[in-house]
Amino acid sequence: MNSHSIRVGCAGWSLSREHAERFAADGTHLQRYASKLNCVEINSSFYRPHRPQTYARWAASVPDDFSFSVKVPKQITHVQRLEECAVALDEFQAQCGQLGDKLGCLLVQLPPSLVFDAQVAEDFFSCLRERFVGPVVVEPRHPSWVEAEPLLQAQRIAQAAVDPSRIATDPTPGGWRGFRYWRLHGSPRIYHDAYDAEYLSRLRVILAEAAADAEVWCVFDNTASGAALANALDIRYPPRRCCGVPG
């Protein structure tokens, strides 16, 4: 797969014992992870702030073509519910901005109870855009956000494709079409189960087609039992085949 147009990784860079041997033997977990995968989603930023020095250290430890997706803090999305967020966004940007050009995108995951309010959403994304011009992806979890499509297009905000689906817009990426982002949580047992070979085969085709005219990210969040690493590696490095027989 073209590593310049498709990024494949996991939510976090923990290396389970089962798959650790497939990564570089030396270095920190992040350095070893980045020897095989070209992006990672930082979810811990949702729960607690990280020092700017921490982000700078992470950026310095990965290859030049590696990118981070950073989840916007729940203080902004779940506590303040996107309202009056300028100060909180300034603090967040001062921290994760230390990733420099390795800050690939920001992930805005919304609570299931957050109903789409056009004015609140427009004010928030305008405030965010004043501070960050790079890719932004939103993951709404209330069905009313189907109405947000025109706003997302105008603000160049992508909407994540999510599996398993919870709302009607989850199966395919939406919003701004220049950036497309998949978040895959495992199925049928969310966060635990691996995706089978048939699903991954279809996914490779979908990602390749999307990459024809957009930057594409595919993040596996089925990390609870280590399945994410195997699925990400299988997408990044498809099994070789000879005459239709797996090699």
PDB file of C-alpha atoms in Angstrom:
ATOM      1  CA  MET A   1       0.000   0.000   0.000  1.00  0.00           C
ATOM      2  CA  ASN A   2       1.212   3.526  -0.709  1.00  0.00           C
ATOM      3  CA  SER A   3       2.465   4.790   2.643  1.00  0.00           C
ATOM      4  CA  HIS A   4       2.290   8.388   1.452  1.00  0.00           C
ATOM      5  CA  SER A   5      -1.470   8.320   0.842  1.00  0.00           C
ATOM      6  CA  ILE A   6      -2.685   5.713   3.355  1.00  0.00           C
ATOM      7  CA  ARG A   7      -1.807   5.725   7.031  1.00  0.00           C
ATOM      8  CA  VAL A   8      -2.474   2.611   9.076  1.00  0.00           C
ATOM      9  CA  GLY A   9      -2.072   2.283  12.824  1.00  0.00           C
ATOM     10  CA  CYS A  10      -3.637   1.644  16.205  1.00  0.00           C
ATOM     11  CA  ALA A  11      -5.108   3.547  19.114  1.00  0.00           C
ATOM     12  CA  GLY A  12      -1.950   3.629  21.203  1.00  0.00           C
ATOM     13  CA  TRP A  13       1.399   1.934  20.654  1.00  0.00           C
ATOM     14  CA  SER A  14       1.303  -0.872  23.184  1.00  0.00           C
ATOM     15  CA  LEU A  15       3.025  -3.983  21.829  1.00  0.00           C
ATOM     16  CA  SER A  16       1.427  -7.214  22.955  1.00  0.00           C
ATOM     17  CA  ARG A  17       3.717 -10.203  23.507  1.00  0.00           C
ATOM     18  CA  GLU A  18       1.941 -12.127  20.763  1.00  0.00           C
ATOM     19  CA  HIS A  19       2.953  -9.657  18.050  1.00  0.00           C
ATOM     20  CA  ALA A  20       6.024  -7.935  19.530  1.00  0.00           C
ATOM     21  CA  GLU A  21       8.469 -10.021  17.489  1.00  0.00           C
ATOM     22  CA  ARG A  22       7.151  -8.472  14.280  1.00  0.00           C
ATOM     23  CA  PHE A  23       8.564  -5.087  15.328  1.00  0.00           C
ATOM     24  CA  ALA A  24      12.109  -3.792  15.755  1.00  0.00           C
ATOM     25  CA  ALA A  25      13.866  -5.411  18.687  1.00  0.00           C
ATOM     26  CA  ASP A  26      15.389  -2.259  20.171  1.00  0.00           C
ATOM     27  CA  GLY A  27      14.040   1.095  21.333  1.00  0.00           C
ATOM     28  CA  THR A  28      11.037   2.330  23.244  1.00  0.00           C
ATOM     29  CA  HIS A  29       7.628   0.844  22.548  1.00  0.00           C
ATOM     30  CA  LEU A  30       6.830   3.866  20.366  1.00  0.00           C
ATOM     31  CA  GLN A  31      10.069   3.551  18.400  1.00  0.00           C
ATOM     32  CA  ARG A  32       9.502  -0.157  17.862  1.00  0.00           C
ATOM     33  CA  TYR A  33       5.855   0.444  16.886  1.00  0.00           C
ATOM     34  CA  ALA A  34       6.901   3.135  14.385  1.00  0.00           C
ATOM     35  CA  SER A  35       9.311   0.728  12.711  1.00  0.00           C
ATOM     36  CA  LYS A  36       6.313  -1.011  11.098  1.00  0.00           C
ATOM     37  CA  LEU A  37       3.293   1.324  11.226  1.00  0.00           C
ATOM     38  CA  ASN A  38       3.121   4.905  10.019  1.00  0.00           C
ATOM     39  CA  CYS A  39       0.600   6.521  12.351  1.00  0.00           C
ATOM     40  CA  VAL A  40      -0.878   6.263  15.816  1.00  0.00           C
ATOM     41  CA  GLU A  41      -3.912   7.690  17.556  1.00  0.00           C
ATOM     42  CA  ILE A  42      -3.212   9.235  20.973  1.00  0.00           C
ATOM     43  CA  ASN A  43      -6.306   8.606  23.094  1.00  0.00           C
ATOM     44  CA  SER A  44      -4.754   9.395  26.474  1.00  0.00           C
ATOM     45  CA  SER A  45      -4.975  13.127  25.643  1.00  0.00           C
ATOM     46  CA  PHE A  46      -8.747  12.747  25.957  1.00  0.00           C
ATOM     47  CA  TYR A  47      -8.412  11.907  29.650  1.00  0.00           C
ATOM     48  CA  ARG A  48      -5.462  13.988  30.810  1.00  0.00           C
ATOM     49  CA  PRO A  49      -3.064  16.637  29.493  1.00  0.00           C
ATOM     50  CA  HIS A  50       0.463  15.749  28.462  1.00  0.00           C
ATOM     51  CA  ARG A  51       3.366  18.116  28.944  1.00  0.00           C
ATOM     52  CA  PRO A  52       4.662  19.874  25.837  1.00  0.00           C
ATOM     53  CA  GLN A  53       8.024  18.188  26.469  1.00  0.00           C
ATOM     54  CA  THR A  54       6.331  14.796  26.255  1.00  0.00           C
ATOM     55  CA  TYR A  55       4.854  15.548  22.840  1.00  0.00           C
ATOM     56  CA  ALA A  56       8.227  16.884  21.671  1.00  0.00           C
ATOM     57  CA  ARG A  57       9.948  13.695  22.840  1.00  0.00           C
ATOM     58  CA  TRP A  58       7.423  11.528  21.023  1.00  0.00           C
ATOM     59  CA  ALA A  59       7.905  13.515  17.821  1.00  0.00           C
ATOM     60  CA  ALA A  60      11.683  13.193  18.028  1.00  0.00           C
ATOM     61  CA  SER A  61      11.533   9.419  18.464  1.00  0.00           C
ATOM     62  CA  VAL A  62       9.687   8.487  15.251  1.00  0.00           C
ATOM     63  CA  PRO A  63      10.639   8.533  11.545  1.00  0.00           C
ATOM     64  CA  ASP A  64      10.045  11.616   9.423  1.00  0.00           C
ATOM     65  CA  ASP A  65       7.061  10.075   7.613  1.00  0.00           C
ATOM     66  CA  PHE A  66       5.246   9.094  10.833  1.00  0.00           C
ATOM     67  CA  SER A  67       2.136  11.020  11.976  1.00  0.00           C
ATOM     68  CA  PHE A  68       0.106  11.337  15.162  1.00  0.00           C
ATOM     69  CA  SER A  69      -3.630  11.754  15.524  1.00  0.00           C
ATOM     70  CA  VAL A  70      -4.423  13.439  18.831  1.00  0.00           C
ATOM     71  CA  LYS A  71      -7.796  13.171  20.538  1.00  0.00           C
ATOM     72  CA  VAL A  72      -9.240  16.456  21.778  1.00  0.00           C
ATOM     73  CA  PRO A  73      -9.704  16.488  25.592  1.00  0.00           C
ATOM     74  CA  LYS A  74     -13.051  15.462  27.049  1.00  0.00           C
ATOM     75  CA  GLN A  75     -13.038  18.758  28.961  1.00  0.00           C
ATOM     76  CA  ILE A  76     -13.779  20.379  25.605  1.00  0.00           C
ATOM     77  CA  THR A  77     -16.071  17.786  24.062  1.00  0.00           C
ATOM     78  CA  HIS A  78     -17.908  16.263  27.025  1.00  0.00           C
ATOM     79  CA  VAL A  79     -17.728  18.816  29.855  1.00  0.00           C
ATOM     80  CA  GLN A  80     -17.918  22.130  28.004  1.00  0.00           C
ATOM     81  CA  ARG A  81     -19.749  20.418  25.127  1.00  0.00           C
ATOM     82  CA  LEU A  82     -17.982  22.558  22.499  1.00  0.00           C
ATOM     83  CA  GLU A  83     -19.035  25.860  24.112  1.00  0.00           C
ATOM     84  CA  GLU A  84     -16.684  28.679  25.187  1.00  0.00           C
ATOM     85  CA  CYS A  85     -13.624  26.559  24.469  1.00  0.00           C
ATOM     86  CA  ALA A  86     -11.051  29.175  23.440  1.00  0.00           C
ATOM     87  CA  VAL A  87      -8.931  28.907  26.597  1.00  0.00           C
ATOM     88  CA  ALA A  88      -9.060  25.112  26.670  1.00  0.00           C
ATOM     89  CA  LEU A  89      -8.148  24.938  22.979  1.00  0.00           C
ATOM     90  CA  ASP A  90      -5.208  27.284  23.542  1.00  0.00           C
ATOM     91  CA  GLU A  91      -3.911  25.025  26.306  1.00  0.00           C
ATOM     92  CA  PHE A  92      -4.383  21.890  24.215  1.00  0.00           C
ATOM     93  CA  GLN A  93      -2.724  23.428  21.170  1.00  0.00           C
ATOM     94  CA  ALA A  94       0.262  24.569  23.254  1.00  0.00           C
ATOM     95  CA  GLN A  95       0.743  20.952  24.315  1.00  0.00           C
ATOM     96  CA  CYS A  96       0.148  18.856  21.201  1.00  0.00           C
ATOM     97  CA  GLY A  97       1.559  21.555  18.928  1.00  0.00           C
ATOM     98  CA  GLN A  98       4.998  20.365  20.061  1.00  0.00           C
ATOM     99  CA  LEU A  99       4.564  17.441  17.699  1.00  0.00           C
ATOM    100  CA  GLY A 100       5.346  19.924  14.940  1.00  0.00           C
ATOM    101  CA  ASP A 101       4.900  18.579  11.428  1.00  0.00           C
ATOM    102  CA  LYS A 102       4.251  15.107  12.876  1.00  0.00           C
ATOM    103  CA  LEU A 103       0.862  16.292  14.149  1.00  0.00           C
ATOM    104  CA  GLY A 104      -1.200  14.662  11.438  1.00  0.00           C
ATOM    105  CA  CYS A 105      -4.717  15.437  12.617  1.00  0.00           C
ATOM    106  CA  LEU A 106      -6.985  16.194  15.565  1.00  0.00           C
ATOM    107  CA  LEU A 107      -9.819  13.839  16.508  1.00  0.00           C
ATOM    108  CA  VAL A 108     -12.982  15.362  18.003  1.00  0.00           C
ATOM    109  CA  GLN A 109     -15.065  12.559  19.514  1.00  0.00           C
ATOM    110  CA  LEU A 110     -18.451  13.748  20.756  1.00  0.00           C
ATOM    111  CA  PRO A 111     -20.663  12.297  23.507  1.00  0.00           C
ATOM    112  CA  PRO A 112     -23.778  10.349  22.454  1.00  0.00           C
ATOM    113  CA  SER A 113     -25.944  12.942  24.197  1.00  0.00           C
ATOM    114  CA  LEU A 114     -24.602  15.908  22.207  1.00  0.00           C
ATOM    115  CA  VAL A 115     -27.342  16.952  19.786  1.00  0.00           C
ATOM    116  CA  PHE A 116     -26.228  18.907  16.745  1.00  0.00           C
ATOM    117  CA  ASP A 117     -26.637  22.648  17.267  1.00  0.00           C
ATOM    118  CA  ALA A 118     -25.586  24.519  14.144  1.00  0.00           C
ATOM    119  CA  GLN A 119     -24.515  27.690  15.958  1.00  0.00           C
ATOM    120  CA  VAL A 120     -22.558  25.893  18.670  1.00  0.00           C
ATOM    121  CA  ALA A 121     -20.828  23.677  16.118  1.00  0.00           C
ATOM    122  CA  GLU A 122     -19.992  26.571  13.802  1.00  0.00           C
ATOM    123  CA  ASP A 123     -18.569  28.637  16.662  1.00  0.00           C
ATOM    124  CA  PHE A 124     -16.494  25.733  17.915  1.00  0.00           C
ATOM    125  CA  PHE A 125     -15.018  24.713  14.578  1.00  0.00           C
ATOM    126  CA  SER A 126     -14.310  28.335  13.707  1.00  0.00           C
ATOM    127  CA  CYS A 127     -12.502  28.708  17.030  1.00  0.00           C
ATOM    128  CA  LEU A 128     -10.559  25.518  16.371  1.00  0.00           C
ATOM    129  CA  ARG A 129      -9.682  26.581  12.839  1.00  0.00           C
ATOM    130  CA  GLU A 130      -8.212  29.832  14.161  1.00  0.00           C
ATOM    131  CA  ARG A 131      -5.676  27.684  16.009  1.00  0.00           C
ATOM    132  CA  PHE A 132      -5.149  24.672  13.754  1.00  0.00           C
ATOM    133  CA  VAL A 133      -5.268  24.561   9.965  1.00  0.00           C
ATOM    134  CA  GLY A 134      -4.409  20.890   9.540  1.00  0.00           C
ATOM    135  CA  PRO A 135      -6.774  17.937   9.162  1.00  0.00           C
ATOM    136  CA  VAL A 136      -9.567  17.607  11.726  1.00  0.00           C
ATOM    137  CA  VAL A 137     -11.922  14.648  12.006  1.00  0.00           C
ATOM    138  CA  VAL A 138     -15.103  14.548  14.059  1.00  0.00           C
ATOM    139  CA  GLU A 139     -16.812  11.445  15.410  1.00  0.00           C
ATOM    140  CA  PRO A 140     -20.403  12.385  16.340  1.00  0.00           C
ATOM    141  CA  ARG A 141     -22.482   9.820  18.190  1.00  0.00           C
ATOM    142  CA  HIS A 142     -25.933  11.426  18.036  1.00  0.00           C
ATOM    143  CA  PRO A 143     -28.034  10.869  14.881  1.00  0.00           C
ATOM    144  CA  SER A 144     -28.874  14.577  14.599  1.00  0.00           C
ATOM    145  CA  TRP A 145     -25.340  15.212  13.301  1.00  0.00           C
ATOM    146  CA  VAL A 146     -26.479  14.055   9.885  1.00  0.00           C
ATOM    147  CA  GLU A 147     -27.506  17.710   9.526  1.00  0.00           C
ATOM    148  CA  ALA A 148     -23.898  18.852   9.987  1.00  0.00           C
ATOM    149  CA  GLU A 149     -22.669  17.866   6.512  1.00  0.00           C
ATOM    150  CA  PRO A 150     -22.773  21.371   4.940  1.00  0.00           C
ATOM    151  CA  LEU A 151     -20.984  22.891   7.941  1.00  0.00           C
ATOM    152  CA  LEU A 152     -18.316  20.197   7.924  1.00  0.00           C
ATOM    153  CA  GLN A 153     -17.712  20.744   4.232  1.00  0.00           C
ATOM    154  CA  ALA A 154     -17.422  24.498   4.713  1.00  0.00           C
ATOM    155  CA  GLN A 155     -14.983  24.157   7.627  1.00  0.00           C
ATOM    156  CA  ARG A 156     -12.970  21.363   5.965  1.00  0.00           C
ATOM    157  CA  ILE A 157     -13.804  18.944   8.782  1.00  0.00           C
ATOM    158  CA  ALA A 158     -13.893  15.235   7.975  1.00  0.00           C
ATOM    159  CA  GLN A 159     -16.328  12.837   9.654  1.00  0.00           C
ATOM    160  CA  ALA A 160     -14.983   9.443  10.677  1.00  0.00           C
ATOM    161  CA  ALA A 161     -16.282   6.127   9.451  1.00  0.00           C
ATOM    162  CA  VAL A 162     -16.825   3.965  12.530  1.00  0.00           C
ATOM    163  CA  ASP A 163     -17.296   0.245  13.070  1.00  0.00           C
ATOM    164  CA  PRO A 164     -19.393  -1.113  14.676  1.00  0.00           C
ATOM    165  CA  SER A 165     -21.919   1.456  13.482  1.00  0.00           C
ATOM    166  CA  ARG A 166     -24.088   3.312  15.978  1.00  0.00           C
ATOM    167  CA  ILE A 167     -25.653   6.023  13.838  1.00  0.00           C
ATOM    168  CA  ALA A 168     -26.647   6.123  10.168  1.00  0.00           C
ATOM    169  CA  THR A 169     -23.563   8.047   9.044  1.00  0.00           C
ATOM    170  CA  ASP A 170     -21.010   5.686  10.620  1.00  0.00           C
ATOM    171  CA  PRO A 171     -20.394   3.174   7.774  1.00  0.00           C
ATOM    172  CA  THR A 172     -18.643   5.611   5.424  1.00  0.00           C
ATOM    173  CA  PRO A 173     -16.488   8.728   5.870  1.00  0.00           C
ATOM    174  CA  GLY A 174     -18.345  12.028   5.572  1.00  0.00           C
ATOM    175  CA  GLY A 175     -17.756  15.733   5.788  1.00  0.00           C
ATOM    176  CA  TRP A 176     -14.789  17.179   3.897  1.00  0.00           C
ATOM    177  CA  ARG A 177     -13.711  14.714   1.220  1.00  0.00           C
ATOM    178  CA  GLY A 178     -10.039  15.674   1.193  1.00  0.00           C
ATOM    179  CA  PHE A 179      -9.400  13.676   4.363  1.00  0.00           C
ATOM    180  CA  ARG A 180     -10.922  10.305   5.249  1.00  0.00           C
ATOM    181  CA  TYR A 181     -10.584   8.493   8.524  1.00  0.00           C
ATOM    182  CA  TRP A 182     -11.678   5.024   9.637  1.00  0.00           C
ATOM    183  CA  ARG A 183     -11.956   4.068  13.355  1.00  0.00           C
ATOM    184  CA  LEU A 184     -12.432   0.327  13.726  1.00  0.00           C
ATOM    185  CA  HIS A 185     -13.258  -1.009  17.193  1.00  0.00           C
ATOM    186  CA  GLY A 186     -13.544  -4.756  16.544  1.00  0.00           C
ATOM    187  CA  SER A 187     -16.526  -6.971  15.800  1.00  0.00           C
ATOM    188  CA  PRO A 188     -18.601  -8.674  17.049  1.00  0.00           C
ATOM    189  CA  ARG A 189     -17.008  -8.076  20.458  1.00  0.00           C
ATOM    190  CA  ILE A 190     -16.110  -4.398  20.502  1.00  0.00           C
ATOM    191  CA  TYR A 191     -12.536  -3.493  21.524  1.00  0.00           C
ATOM    192  CA  HIS A 192     -11.531  -7.183  21.680  1.00  0.00           C
ATOM    193  CA  ASP A 193     -12.264  -9.158  18.508  1.00  0.00           C
ATOM    194  CA  ALA A 194     -10.081  -9.122  15.413  1.00  0.00           C
ATOM    195  CA  TYR A 195     -11.484  -8.523  11.940  1.00  0.00           C
ATOM    196  CA  ASP A 196     -11.334 -11.585   9.727  1.00  0.00           C
ATOM    197  CA  ALA A 197      -9.449 -11.952   6.453  1.00  0.00           C
ATOM    198  CA  GLU A 198     -12.531 -11.330   4.330  1.00  0.00           C
ATOM    199  CA  TYR A 199     -13.297  -8.029   6.058  1.00  0.00           C
ATOM    200  CA  LEU A 200      -9.674  -6.890   5.765  1.00  0.00           C
ATOM    201  CA  SER A 201      -9.583  -7.807   2.082  1.00  0.00           C
ATOM    202  CA  ARG A 202     -12.628  -5.619   1.392  1.00  0.00           C
ATOM    203  CA  LEU A 203     -11.158  -2.857   3.534  1.00  0.00           C
ATOM    204  CA  ARG A 204      -7.918  -2.769   1.535  1.00  0.00           C
ATOM    205  CA  VAL A 205      -9.890  -2.118  -1.637  1.00  0.00           C
ATOM    206  CA  ILE A 206     -11.983   0.604   0.015  1.00  0.00           C
ATOM    207  CA  LEU A 207      -8.918   2.380   1.413  1.00  0.00           C
ATOM    208  CA  ALA A 208      -7.093   2.212  -1.914  1.00  0.00           C
ATOM    209  CA  GLU A 209     -10.057   3.686  -3.748  1.00  0.00           C
ATOM    210  CA  ALA A 210     -10.411   6.483  -1.181  1.00  0.00           C
ATOM    211  CA  ALA A 211      -6.694   7.289  -1.446  1.00  0.00           C
ATOM    212  CA  ALA A 212      -7.088   8.186  -5.102  1.00  0.00           C
ATOM    213  CA  ASP A 213      -8.211  11.687  -4.128  1.00  0.00           C
ATOM    214  CA  ALA A 214      -7.759  12.044  -0.360  1.00  0.00           C
ATOM    215  CA  GLU A 215      -5.392  11.473   2.526  1.00  0.00           C
ATOM    216  CA  VAL A 216      -6.568   8.277   4.219  1.00  0.00           C
ATOM    217  CA  TRP A 217      -6.145   7.074   7.793  1.00  0.00           C
ATOM    218  CA  CYS A 218      -7.210   3.685   9.150  1.00  0.00           C
ATOM    219  CA  VAL A 219      -6.972   3.259  12.931  1.00  0.00           C
ATOM    220  CA  PHE A 220      -7.730   0.011  14.737  1.00  0.00           C
ATOM    221  CA  ASP A 221      -9.064   0.437  18.262  1.00  0.00           C
ATOM    222  CA  ASN A 222      -9.681  -3.245  19.026  1.00  0.00           C
ATOM    223  CA  THR A 223      -6.743  -3.080  21.402  1.00  0.00           C
ATOM    224  CA  ALA A 224      -8.087  -4.761  24.553  1.00  0.00           C
ATOM    225  CA  SER A 225      -6.866  -8.223  23.534  1.00  0.00           C
ATOM    226  CA  GLY A 226      -4.090  -7.158  21.141  1.00  0.00           C
ATOM    227  CA  ALA A 227      -6.084  -7.681  17.935  1.00  0.00           C
ATOM    228  CA  ALA A 228      -5.424  -4.160  16.650  1.00  0.00           C
ATOM    229  CA  LEU A 229      -1.756  -4.804  15.974  1.00  0.00           C
ATOM    230  CA  ALA A 230      -2.431  -7.907  13.895  1.00  0.00           C
ATOM    231  CA  ASN A 231      -5.176  -6.186  11.890  1.00  0.00           C
ATOM    232  CA  ALA A 232      -3.068  -3.070  11.273  1.00  0.00           C
ATOM    233  CA  LEU A 233      -0.082  -5.121  10.144  1.00  0.00           C
ATOM    234  CA  ASP A 234      -2.255  -7.185   7.816  1.00  0.00           C
ATOM    235  CA  ILE A 235      -3.579  -4.017   6.179  1.00  0.00           C
ATOM    236  CA  ARG A 236      -0.165  -2.376   5.999  1.00  0.00           C
ATOM    237  CA  TYR A 237       1.571  -5.538   4.780  1.00  0.00           C
ATOM    238  CA  PRO A 238      -0.982  -7.679   2.905  1.00  0.00           C
ATOM    239  CA  PRO A 239      -0.220 -11.406   2.798  1.00  0.00           C
ATOM    240  CA  ARG A 240       1.567 -12.414  -0.392  1.00  0.00           C
ATOM    241  CA  ARG A 241      -0.331 -14.586  -2.800  1.00  0.00           C
ATOM    242  CA  CYS A 242       0.776 -16.807  -5.653  1.00  0.00           C
ATOM    243  CA  CYS A 243      -1.789 -18.064  -8.158  1.00  0.00           C
ATOM    244  CA  GLY A 244      -4.567 -17.239  -5.694  1.00  0.00           C
ATOM    245  CA  VAL A 245      -2.931 -19.248  -2.878  1.00  0.00           C
ATOM    246  CA  PRO A 246      -1.681 -17.415   0.245  1.00  0.00           C
ATOM    247  CA  GLY A 247       2.101 -17.324   0.326  1.00  0.00           C
TER     248      GLY A 247
END
